mmCIF file of C-alpha atoms in Angstrom:
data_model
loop_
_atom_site.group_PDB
_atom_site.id
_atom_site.type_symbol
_atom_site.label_atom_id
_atom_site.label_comp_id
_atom_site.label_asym_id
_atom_site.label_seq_id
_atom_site.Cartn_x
_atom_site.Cartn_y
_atom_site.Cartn_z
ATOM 1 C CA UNK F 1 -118.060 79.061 -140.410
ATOM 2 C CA UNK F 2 -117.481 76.351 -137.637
ATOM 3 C CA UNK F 3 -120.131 78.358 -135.348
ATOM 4 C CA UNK F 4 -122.482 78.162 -138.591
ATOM 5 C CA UNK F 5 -122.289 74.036 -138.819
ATOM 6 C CA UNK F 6 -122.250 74.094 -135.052
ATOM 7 C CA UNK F 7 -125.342 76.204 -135.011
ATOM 8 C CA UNK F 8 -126.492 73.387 -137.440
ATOM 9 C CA UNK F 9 -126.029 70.186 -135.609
ATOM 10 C CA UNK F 10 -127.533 72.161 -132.309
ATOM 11 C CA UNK F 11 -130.827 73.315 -134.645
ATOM 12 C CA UNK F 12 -130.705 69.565 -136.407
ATOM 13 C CA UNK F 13 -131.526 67.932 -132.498
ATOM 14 C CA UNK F 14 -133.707 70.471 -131.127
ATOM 15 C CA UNK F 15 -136.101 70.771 -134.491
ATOM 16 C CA UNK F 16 -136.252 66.945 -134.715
ATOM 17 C CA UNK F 17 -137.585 67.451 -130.801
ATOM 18 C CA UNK F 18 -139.665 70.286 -131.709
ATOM 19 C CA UNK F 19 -141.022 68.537 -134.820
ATOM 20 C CA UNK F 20 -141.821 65.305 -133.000
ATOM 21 C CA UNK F 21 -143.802 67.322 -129.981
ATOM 22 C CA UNK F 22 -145.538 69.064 -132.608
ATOM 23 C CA UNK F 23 -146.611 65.949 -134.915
ATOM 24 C CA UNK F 24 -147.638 64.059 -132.118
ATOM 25 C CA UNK F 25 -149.710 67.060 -130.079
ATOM 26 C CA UNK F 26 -151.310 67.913 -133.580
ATOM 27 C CA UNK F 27 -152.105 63.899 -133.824
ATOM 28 C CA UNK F 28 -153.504 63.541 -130.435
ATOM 29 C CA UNK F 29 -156.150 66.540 -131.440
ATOM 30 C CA UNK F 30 -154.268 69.443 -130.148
ATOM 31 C CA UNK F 31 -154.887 72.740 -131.980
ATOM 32 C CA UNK F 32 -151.676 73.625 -133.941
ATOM 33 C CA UNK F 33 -150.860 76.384 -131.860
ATOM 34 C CA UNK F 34 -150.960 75.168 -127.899
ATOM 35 C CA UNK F 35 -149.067 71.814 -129.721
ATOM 36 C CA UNK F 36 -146.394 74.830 -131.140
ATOM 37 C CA UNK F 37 -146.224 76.523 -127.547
ATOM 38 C CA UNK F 38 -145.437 72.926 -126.324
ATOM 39 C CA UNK F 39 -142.387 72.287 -128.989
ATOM 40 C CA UNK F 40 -141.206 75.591 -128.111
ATOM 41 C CA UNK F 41 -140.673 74.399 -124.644
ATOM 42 C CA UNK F 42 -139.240 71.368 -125.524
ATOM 43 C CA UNK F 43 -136.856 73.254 -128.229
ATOM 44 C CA UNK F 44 -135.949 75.679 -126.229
ATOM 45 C CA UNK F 45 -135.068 73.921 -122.639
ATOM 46 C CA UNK F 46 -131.959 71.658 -125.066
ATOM 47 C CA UNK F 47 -131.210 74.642 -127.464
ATOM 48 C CA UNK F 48 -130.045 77.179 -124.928
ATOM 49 C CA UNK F 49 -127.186 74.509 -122.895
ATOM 50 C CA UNK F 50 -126.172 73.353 -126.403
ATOM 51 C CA UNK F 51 -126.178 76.479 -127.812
ATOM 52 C CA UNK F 52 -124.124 78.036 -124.948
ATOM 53 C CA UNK F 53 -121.582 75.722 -124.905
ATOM 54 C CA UNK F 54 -121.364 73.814 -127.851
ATOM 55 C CA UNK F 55 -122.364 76.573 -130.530
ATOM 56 C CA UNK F 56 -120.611 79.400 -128.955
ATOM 57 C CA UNK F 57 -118.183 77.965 -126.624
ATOM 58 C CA UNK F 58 -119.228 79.496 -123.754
ATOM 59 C CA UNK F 59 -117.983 78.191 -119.950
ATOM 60 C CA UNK F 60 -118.789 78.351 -116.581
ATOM 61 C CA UNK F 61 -121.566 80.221 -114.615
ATOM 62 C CA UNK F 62 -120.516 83.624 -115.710
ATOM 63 C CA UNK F 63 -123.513 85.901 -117.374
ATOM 64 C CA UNK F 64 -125.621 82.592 -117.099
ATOM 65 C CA UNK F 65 -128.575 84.197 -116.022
ATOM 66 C CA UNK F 66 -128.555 86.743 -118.298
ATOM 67 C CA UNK F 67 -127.605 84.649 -120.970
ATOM 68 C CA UNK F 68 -130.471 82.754 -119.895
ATOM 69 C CA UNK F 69 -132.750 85.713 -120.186
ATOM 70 C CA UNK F 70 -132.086 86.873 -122.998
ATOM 71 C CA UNK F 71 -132.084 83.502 -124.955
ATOM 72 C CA UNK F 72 -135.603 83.053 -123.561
ATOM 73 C CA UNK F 73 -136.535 86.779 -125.309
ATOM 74 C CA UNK F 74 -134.903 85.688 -128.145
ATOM 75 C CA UNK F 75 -136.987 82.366 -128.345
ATOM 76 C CA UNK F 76 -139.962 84.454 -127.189
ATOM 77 C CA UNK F 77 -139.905 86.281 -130.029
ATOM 78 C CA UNK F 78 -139.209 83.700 -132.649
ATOM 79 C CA UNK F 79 -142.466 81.594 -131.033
ATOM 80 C CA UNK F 80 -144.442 84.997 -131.606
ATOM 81 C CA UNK F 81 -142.967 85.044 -135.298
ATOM 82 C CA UNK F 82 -143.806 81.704 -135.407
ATOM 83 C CA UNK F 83 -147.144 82.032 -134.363
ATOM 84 C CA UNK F 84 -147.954 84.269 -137.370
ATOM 85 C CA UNK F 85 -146.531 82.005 -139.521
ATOM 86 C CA UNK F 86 -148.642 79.123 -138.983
ATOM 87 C CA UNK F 87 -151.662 81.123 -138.777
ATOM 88 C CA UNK F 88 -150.829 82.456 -142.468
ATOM 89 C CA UNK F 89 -149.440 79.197 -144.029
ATOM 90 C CA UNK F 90 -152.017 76.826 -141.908
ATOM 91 C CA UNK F 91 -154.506 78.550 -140.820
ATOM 92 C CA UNK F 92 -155.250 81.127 -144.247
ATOM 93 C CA UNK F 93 -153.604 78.808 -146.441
ATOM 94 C CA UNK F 94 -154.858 75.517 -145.361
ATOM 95 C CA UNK F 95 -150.677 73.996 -145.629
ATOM 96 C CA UNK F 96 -150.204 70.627 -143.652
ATOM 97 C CA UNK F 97 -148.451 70.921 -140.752
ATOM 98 C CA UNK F 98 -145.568 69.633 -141.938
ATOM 99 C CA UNK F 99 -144.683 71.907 -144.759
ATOM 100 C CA UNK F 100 -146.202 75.094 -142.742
ATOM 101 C CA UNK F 101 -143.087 73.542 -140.181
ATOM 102 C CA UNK F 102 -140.553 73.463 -143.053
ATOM 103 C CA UNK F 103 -141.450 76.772 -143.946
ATOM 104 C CA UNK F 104 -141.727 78.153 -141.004
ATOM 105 C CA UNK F 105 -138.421 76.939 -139.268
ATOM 106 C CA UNK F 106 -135.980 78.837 -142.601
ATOM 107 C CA UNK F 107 -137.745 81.901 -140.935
ATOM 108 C CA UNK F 108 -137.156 81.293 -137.294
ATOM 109 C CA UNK F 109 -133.696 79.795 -137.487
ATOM 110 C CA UNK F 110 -132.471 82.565 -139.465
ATOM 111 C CA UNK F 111 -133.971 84.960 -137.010
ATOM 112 C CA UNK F 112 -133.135 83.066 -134.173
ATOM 113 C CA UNK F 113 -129.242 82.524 -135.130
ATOM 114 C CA UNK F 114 -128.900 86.654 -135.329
ATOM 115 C CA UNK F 115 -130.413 87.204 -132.132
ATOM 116 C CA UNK F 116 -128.150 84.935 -130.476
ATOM 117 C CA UNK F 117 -125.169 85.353 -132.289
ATOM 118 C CA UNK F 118 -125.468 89.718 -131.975
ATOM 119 C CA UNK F 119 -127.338 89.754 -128.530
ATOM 120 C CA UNK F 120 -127.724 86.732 -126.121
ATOM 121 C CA UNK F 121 -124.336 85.609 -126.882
ATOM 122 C CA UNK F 122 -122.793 88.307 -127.909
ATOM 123 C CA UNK F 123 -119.442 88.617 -125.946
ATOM 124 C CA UNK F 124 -116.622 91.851 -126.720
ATOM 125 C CA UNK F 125 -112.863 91.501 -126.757
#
């Protein structure tokens, strides 16, 4: 349960990041989906230190690369998912962007916190 609210406070930062790069892109006339790519990068360079050591506790320069890696697949994939979302919910169903976010991040986070928790992160006994 702790990693859960940890997972929480970690998400809580890097959305409001992502959802203020997104916003703002989107308001300065960028398409919705470059201005996604964009809070993707911003999301993703603070999620995977915080989510590395605050979220799972993990120390020191072992498996860092490949931690590394992995979280970027992991992120990879949830932009693709992503990506489909906000084509459905704001490009088919004309949403606002900020709903098609809200909707779109239960998706992703719930993705994103399995792939981390039973692959990037995933250390045995």
């Amino acid at each position: 349960m702790q990693r859960l609210i940890r997972f929480g406070l970690t998400g809580l930062l890097t959305t409001a990041i992502s959802y203020v790069v997104f916003v703002g892109l989107i308001k300065l006339g960028l398409n919705y989906l470059p201005a996604n790519a964009a809070a993707w990068v911003a999301g993703l360079s603070v999620g995977f230190p915080l989510n590395r050591r605050f979220t799972f506790g993990i120390v020191g320069a072992e498996r860092s690369k490949r931690d590394f890696g992995l979280y970027v697949v992991g992120n990879v994939l949830a932009l693709l998912l992503s990506m489909v979302g906000y084509a459905l919910l704001i490009g088919q169903l004309h949403l606002d962007p900020t709903p098609a976010f809200a909707i779109n991040l239960v998706v992703t986070t719930s993705f994103n916190y399995l792939f981390l928790r039973f692959v990037t992160f995933r250390r045995t006994a």
